[in-house]
Short mmCIF file of C-alpha atoms in Angstrom, two decimals:
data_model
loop_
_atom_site.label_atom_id
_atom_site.label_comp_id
_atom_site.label_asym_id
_atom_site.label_seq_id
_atom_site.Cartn_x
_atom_site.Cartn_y
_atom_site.Cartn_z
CA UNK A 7 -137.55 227.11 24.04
CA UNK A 8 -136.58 230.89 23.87
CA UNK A 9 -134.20 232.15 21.13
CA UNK A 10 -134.16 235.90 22.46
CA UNK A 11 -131.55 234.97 25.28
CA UNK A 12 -128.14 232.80 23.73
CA UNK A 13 -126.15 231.82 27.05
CA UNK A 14 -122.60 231.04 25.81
CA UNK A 15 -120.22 229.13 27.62
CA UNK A 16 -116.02 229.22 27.04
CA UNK A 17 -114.16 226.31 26.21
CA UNK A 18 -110.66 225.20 26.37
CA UNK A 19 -109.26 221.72 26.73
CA UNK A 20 -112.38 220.27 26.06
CA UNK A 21 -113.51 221.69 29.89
CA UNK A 22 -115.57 225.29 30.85
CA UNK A 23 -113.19 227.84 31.57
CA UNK A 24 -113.56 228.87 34.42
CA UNK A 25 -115.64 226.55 35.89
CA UNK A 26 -119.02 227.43 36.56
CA UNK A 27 -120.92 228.81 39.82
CA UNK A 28 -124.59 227.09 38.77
CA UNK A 29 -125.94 225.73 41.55
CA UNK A 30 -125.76 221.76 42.01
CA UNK A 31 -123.45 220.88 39.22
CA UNK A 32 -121.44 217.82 39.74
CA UNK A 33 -119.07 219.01 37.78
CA UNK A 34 -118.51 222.91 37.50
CA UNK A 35 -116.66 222.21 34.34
CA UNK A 36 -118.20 219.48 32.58
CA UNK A 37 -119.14 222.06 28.95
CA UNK A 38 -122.48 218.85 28.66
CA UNK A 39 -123.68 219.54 32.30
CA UNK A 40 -124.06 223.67 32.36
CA UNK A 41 -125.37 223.05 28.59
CA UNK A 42 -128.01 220.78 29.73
CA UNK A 43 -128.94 223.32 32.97
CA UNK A 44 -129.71 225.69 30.06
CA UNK A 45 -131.40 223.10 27.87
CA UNK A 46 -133.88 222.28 30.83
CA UNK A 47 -134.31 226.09 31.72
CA UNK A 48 -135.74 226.71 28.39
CA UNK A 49 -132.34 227.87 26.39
CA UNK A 50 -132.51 228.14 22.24
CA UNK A 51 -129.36 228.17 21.14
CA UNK A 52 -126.26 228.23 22.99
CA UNK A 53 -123.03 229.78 21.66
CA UNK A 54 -119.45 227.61 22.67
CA UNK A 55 -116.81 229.71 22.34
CA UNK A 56 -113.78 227.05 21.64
CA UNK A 57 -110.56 228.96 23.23
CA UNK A 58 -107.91 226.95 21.56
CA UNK A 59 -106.58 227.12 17.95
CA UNK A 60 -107.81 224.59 15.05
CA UNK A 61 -104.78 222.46 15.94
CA UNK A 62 -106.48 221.67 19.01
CA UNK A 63 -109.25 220.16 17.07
CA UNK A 64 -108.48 216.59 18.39
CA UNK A 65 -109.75 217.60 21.96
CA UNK A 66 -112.79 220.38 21.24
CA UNK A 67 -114.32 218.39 18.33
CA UNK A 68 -115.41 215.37 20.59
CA UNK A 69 -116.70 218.09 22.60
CA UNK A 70 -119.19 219.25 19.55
CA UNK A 71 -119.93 215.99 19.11
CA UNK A 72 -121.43 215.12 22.56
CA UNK A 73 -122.74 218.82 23.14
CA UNK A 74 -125.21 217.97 19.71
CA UNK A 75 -125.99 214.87 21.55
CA UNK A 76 -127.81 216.46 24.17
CA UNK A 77 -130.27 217.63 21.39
CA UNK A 78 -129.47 221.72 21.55
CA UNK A 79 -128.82 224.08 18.90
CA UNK A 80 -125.20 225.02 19.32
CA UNK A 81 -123.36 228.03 17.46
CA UNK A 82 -119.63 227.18 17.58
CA UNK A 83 -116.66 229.85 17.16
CA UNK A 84 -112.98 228.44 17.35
CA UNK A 85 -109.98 230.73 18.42
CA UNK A 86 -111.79 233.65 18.15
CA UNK A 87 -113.24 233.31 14.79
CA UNK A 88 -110.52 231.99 13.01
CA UNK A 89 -111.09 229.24 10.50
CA UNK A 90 -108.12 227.60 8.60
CA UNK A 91 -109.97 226.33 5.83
CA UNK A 92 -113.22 225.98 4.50
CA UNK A 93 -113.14 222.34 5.51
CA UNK A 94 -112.07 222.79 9.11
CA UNK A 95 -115.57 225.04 9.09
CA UNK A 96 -117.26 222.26 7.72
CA UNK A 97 -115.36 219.36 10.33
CA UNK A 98 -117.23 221.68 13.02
CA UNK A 99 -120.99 221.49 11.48
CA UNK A 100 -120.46 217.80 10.66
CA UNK A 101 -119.39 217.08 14.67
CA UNK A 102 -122.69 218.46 15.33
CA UNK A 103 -122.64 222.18 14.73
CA UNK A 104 -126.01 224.09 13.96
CA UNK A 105 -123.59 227.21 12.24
CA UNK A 106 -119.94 228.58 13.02
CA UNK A 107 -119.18 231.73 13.93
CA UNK A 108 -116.07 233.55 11.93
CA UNK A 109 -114.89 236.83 13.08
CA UNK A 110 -110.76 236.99 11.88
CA UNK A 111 -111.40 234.62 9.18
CA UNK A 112 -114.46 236.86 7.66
CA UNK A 113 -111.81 240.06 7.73
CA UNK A 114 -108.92 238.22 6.46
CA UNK A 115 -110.29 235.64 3.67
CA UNK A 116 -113.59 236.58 2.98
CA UNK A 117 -114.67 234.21 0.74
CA UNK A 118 -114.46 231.00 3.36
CA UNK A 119 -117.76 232.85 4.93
CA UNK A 120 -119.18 233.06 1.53
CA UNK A 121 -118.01 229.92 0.31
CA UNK A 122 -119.56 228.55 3.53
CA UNK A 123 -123.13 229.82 3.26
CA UNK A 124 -123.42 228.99 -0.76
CA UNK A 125 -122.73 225.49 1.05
CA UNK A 126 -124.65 225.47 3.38
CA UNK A 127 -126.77 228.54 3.88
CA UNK A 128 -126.97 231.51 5.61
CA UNK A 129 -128.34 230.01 8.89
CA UNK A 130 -125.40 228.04 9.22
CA UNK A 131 -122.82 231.16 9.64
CA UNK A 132 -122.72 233.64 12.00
CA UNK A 133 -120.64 237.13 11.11
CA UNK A 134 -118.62 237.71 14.29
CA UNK A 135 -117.47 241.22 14.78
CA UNK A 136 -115.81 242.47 17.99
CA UNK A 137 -116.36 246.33 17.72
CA UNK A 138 -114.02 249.47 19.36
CA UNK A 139 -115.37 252.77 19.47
CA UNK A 140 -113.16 255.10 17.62
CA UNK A 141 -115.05 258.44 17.83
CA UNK A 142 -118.60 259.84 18.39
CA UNK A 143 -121.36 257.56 16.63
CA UNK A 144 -117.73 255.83 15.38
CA UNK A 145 -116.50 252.25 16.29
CA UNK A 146 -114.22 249.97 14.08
CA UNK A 147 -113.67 246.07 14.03
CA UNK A 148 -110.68 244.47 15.68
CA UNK A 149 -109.76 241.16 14.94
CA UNK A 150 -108.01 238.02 16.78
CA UNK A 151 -110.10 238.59 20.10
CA UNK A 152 -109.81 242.74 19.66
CA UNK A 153 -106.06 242.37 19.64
CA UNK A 154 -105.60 243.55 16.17
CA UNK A 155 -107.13 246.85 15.52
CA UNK A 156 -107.77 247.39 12.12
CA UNK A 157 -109.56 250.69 10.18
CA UNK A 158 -112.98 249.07 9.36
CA UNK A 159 -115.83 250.97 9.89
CA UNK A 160 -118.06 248.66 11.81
CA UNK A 161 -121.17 249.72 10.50
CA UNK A 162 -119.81 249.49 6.54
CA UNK A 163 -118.48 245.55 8.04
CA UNK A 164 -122.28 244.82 9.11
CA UNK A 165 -123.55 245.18 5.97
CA UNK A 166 -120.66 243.66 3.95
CA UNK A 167 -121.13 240.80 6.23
CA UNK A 168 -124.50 240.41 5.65
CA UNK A 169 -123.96 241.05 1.93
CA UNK A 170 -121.54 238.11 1.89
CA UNK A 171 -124.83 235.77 3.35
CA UNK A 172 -123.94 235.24 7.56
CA UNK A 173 -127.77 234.74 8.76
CA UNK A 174 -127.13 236.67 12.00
CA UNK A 175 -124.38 239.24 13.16
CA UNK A 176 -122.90 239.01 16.79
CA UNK A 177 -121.72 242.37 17.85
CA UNK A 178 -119.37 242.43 20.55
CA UNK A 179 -118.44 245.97 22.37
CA UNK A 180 -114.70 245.22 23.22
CA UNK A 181 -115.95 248.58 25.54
CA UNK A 182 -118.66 246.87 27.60
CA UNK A 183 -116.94 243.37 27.43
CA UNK A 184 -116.23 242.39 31.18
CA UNK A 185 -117.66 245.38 32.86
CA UNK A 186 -121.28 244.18 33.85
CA UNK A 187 -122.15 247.50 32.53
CA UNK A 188 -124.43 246.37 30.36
CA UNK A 189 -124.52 246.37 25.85
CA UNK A 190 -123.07 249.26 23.92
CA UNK A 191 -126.71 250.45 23.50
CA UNK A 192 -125.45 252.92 20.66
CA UNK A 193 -123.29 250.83 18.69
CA UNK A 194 -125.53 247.97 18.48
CA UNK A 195 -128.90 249.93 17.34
CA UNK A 196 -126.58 251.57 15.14
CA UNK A 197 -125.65 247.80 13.31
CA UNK A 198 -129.06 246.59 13.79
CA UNK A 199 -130.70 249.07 11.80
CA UNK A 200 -128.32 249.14 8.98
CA UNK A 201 -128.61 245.53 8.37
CA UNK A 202 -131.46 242.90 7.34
CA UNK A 203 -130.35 240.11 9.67
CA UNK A 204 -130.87 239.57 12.74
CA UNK A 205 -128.05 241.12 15.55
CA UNK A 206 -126.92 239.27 18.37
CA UNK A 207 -126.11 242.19 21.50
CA UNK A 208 -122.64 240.88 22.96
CA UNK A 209 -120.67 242.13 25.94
CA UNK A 210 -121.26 243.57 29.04
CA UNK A 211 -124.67 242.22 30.64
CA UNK A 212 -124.55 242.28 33.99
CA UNK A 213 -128.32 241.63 35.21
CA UNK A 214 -131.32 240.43 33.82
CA UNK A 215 -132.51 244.63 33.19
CA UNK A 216 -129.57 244.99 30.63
CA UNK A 217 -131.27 241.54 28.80
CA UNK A 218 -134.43 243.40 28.45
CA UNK A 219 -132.38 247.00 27.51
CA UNK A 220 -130.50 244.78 24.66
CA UNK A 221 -133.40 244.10 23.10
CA UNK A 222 -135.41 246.90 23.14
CA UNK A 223 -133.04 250.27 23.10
CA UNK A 224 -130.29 248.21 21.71
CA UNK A 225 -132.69 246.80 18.89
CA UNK A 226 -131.34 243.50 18.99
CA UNK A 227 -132.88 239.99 17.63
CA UNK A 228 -130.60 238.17 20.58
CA UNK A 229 -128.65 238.79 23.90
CA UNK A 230 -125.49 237.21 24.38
CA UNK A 231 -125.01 235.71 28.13
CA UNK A 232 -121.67 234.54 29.64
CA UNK A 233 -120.68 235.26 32.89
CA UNK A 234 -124.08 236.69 34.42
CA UNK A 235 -125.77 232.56 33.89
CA UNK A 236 -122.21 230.84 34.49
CA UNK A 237 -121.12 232.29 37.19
CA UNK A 238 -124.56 231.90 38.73
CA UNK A 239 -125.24 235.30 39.72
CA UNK A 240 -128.75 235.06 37.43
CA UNK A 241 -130.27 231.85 36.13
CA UNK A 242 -132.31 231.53 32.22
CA UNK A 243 -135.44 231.20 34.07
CA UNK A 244 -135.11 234.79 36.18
CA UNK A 245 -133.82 236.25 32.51
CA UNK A 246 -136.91 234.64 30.91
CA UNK A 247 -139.53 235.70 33.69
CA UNK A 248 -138.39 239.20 33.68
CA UNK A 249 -138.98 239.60 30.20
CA UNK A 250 -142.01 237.97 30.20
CA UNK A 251 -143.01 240.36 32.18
CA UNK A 252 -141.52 243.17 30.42
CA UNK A 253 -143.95 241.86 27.68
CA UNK A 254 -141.02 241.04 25.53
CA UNK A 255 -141.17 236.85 24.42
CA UNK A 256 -140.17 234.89 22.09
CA UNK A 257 -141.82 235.30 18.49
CA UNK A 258 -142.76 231.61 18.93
CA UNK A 259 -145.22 232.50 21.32
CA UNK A 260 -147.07 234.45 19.25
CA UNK A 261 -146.79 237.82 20.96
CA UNK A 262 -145.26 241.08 20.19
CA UNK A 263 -141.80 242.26 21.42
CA UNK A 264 -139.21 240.68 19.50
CA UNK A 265 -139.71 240.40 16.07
CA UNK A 266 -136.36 239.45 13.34
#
């Protein structure tokens, strides 16, 4: 198991959306199936992003329920970060959760995230941001999927995430996001080092070489995969070898590269 690379996979009627170009799926959008590809190729965790509001819960919850059943670690965010209540947080950790990602949510109420991780600890939340650049060495946070702009400093959000207890930070470039480009490597160093948790690089990876510049010059604990593993274009196991050969593993193994 590697925790440097987090593939995530896009939800929405309890089905992958769009449905995936793996190789030898029986069903490109059966969520269980890609998740278990990933599984067997060595994934840690893997981040579901639900598309769908809470009301949907009904249809994605199941979902949770027989992801966990395939024994992975999954981190779970629901219409783009937005939790109704502290118990609709908690209805997605006891389907089978490992922690919940809140993004809107941690802007607009605060205290759920807090309330959350003096429930159930840090390790259990992860602080969502979804990051605009707004000037030289500059970027704010948007909210509800980086349609809402708002004036928060991204940098001054890190910390007061991380000050609030989320274990881990996913910064997403709304810049990068969809180009294949590769990660924002100034904005994410620039989070990383202001905060003591680990940061998860989001948006914009487009081979397995931006993997290995995400963790190095963007200082990142994690890489966030979506389309470059679902559409099939790269698989875990090329994304793992080339590191591995980059001489960047997992801390598990015992060897330099990636430390938290």
């Amino acid at each position: 198991m590697n925790d440097l690379i987090i593939p995530c996979i896009d939800v929405a009627g309890g089905r992958a959306t769009p449905p995936s170009g793996i190789a030898g799926l029986a069903d490109p959008a059966d969520a269980v199936e890609i998740a278990s590809v990933y599984l067997r190729d060595g994934a840690g965790p893997i981040f579901v992003d639900v598309q769908e509001p809470w009301t949907e819960h009904e249809t994605f919850l199941p979902l949770i329920q027989a992801l966990s059943g395939t024994g992975g670690t999954f981190w779970v965010t629901v219409d783009n970060g937005y939790m109704p209540s502290i118990e609709a947080a908690e209805a997605l950790l006891a389907a089978g959760a490992a922690a919940v990602g809140l993004s809107t949510t941690s802007v607009e109420h605060p205290s759920v995230l807090h309330t959350l991780v003096q429930r159930h600890g840090s390790g259990r939340v992860v602080g969502v941001m979804n990051v605009a650049r707004a000037g030289d060495g500059r970027w704010n946070v948007a909210i509800r999927g980086g349609e809402q702009e708002t004036d928060l400093d991204a940098v001054v959000w890190a910390k007061m995430l991380a000050d609030l207890g989320a274990g881990r930070l996913l910064a997403n470039s709304l810049d990068q996001e969809g180009t294949g480009n590769g990660y924002d490597l100034e904005m994410t160093p620039a989070i990383a080092s202001a905060v003591g948790v680990p940061v998860i690089a989001s948006g914009g990876a487009g081979s397995v070489e931006h993997l290995y510049e995400g963790l190095t010059t963007g200082g990142a604990r994690h890489a966030l995969v979506n389309n470059l593993f679902h559409s099939g274009q790269a698989t875990m196991t090329q994304a793992h070898e080339f590191l591995d050969k980059g001489g960047l593993r997992n801390p598990a193994d015992g060897v330099e590269g990636a430390t938290e």
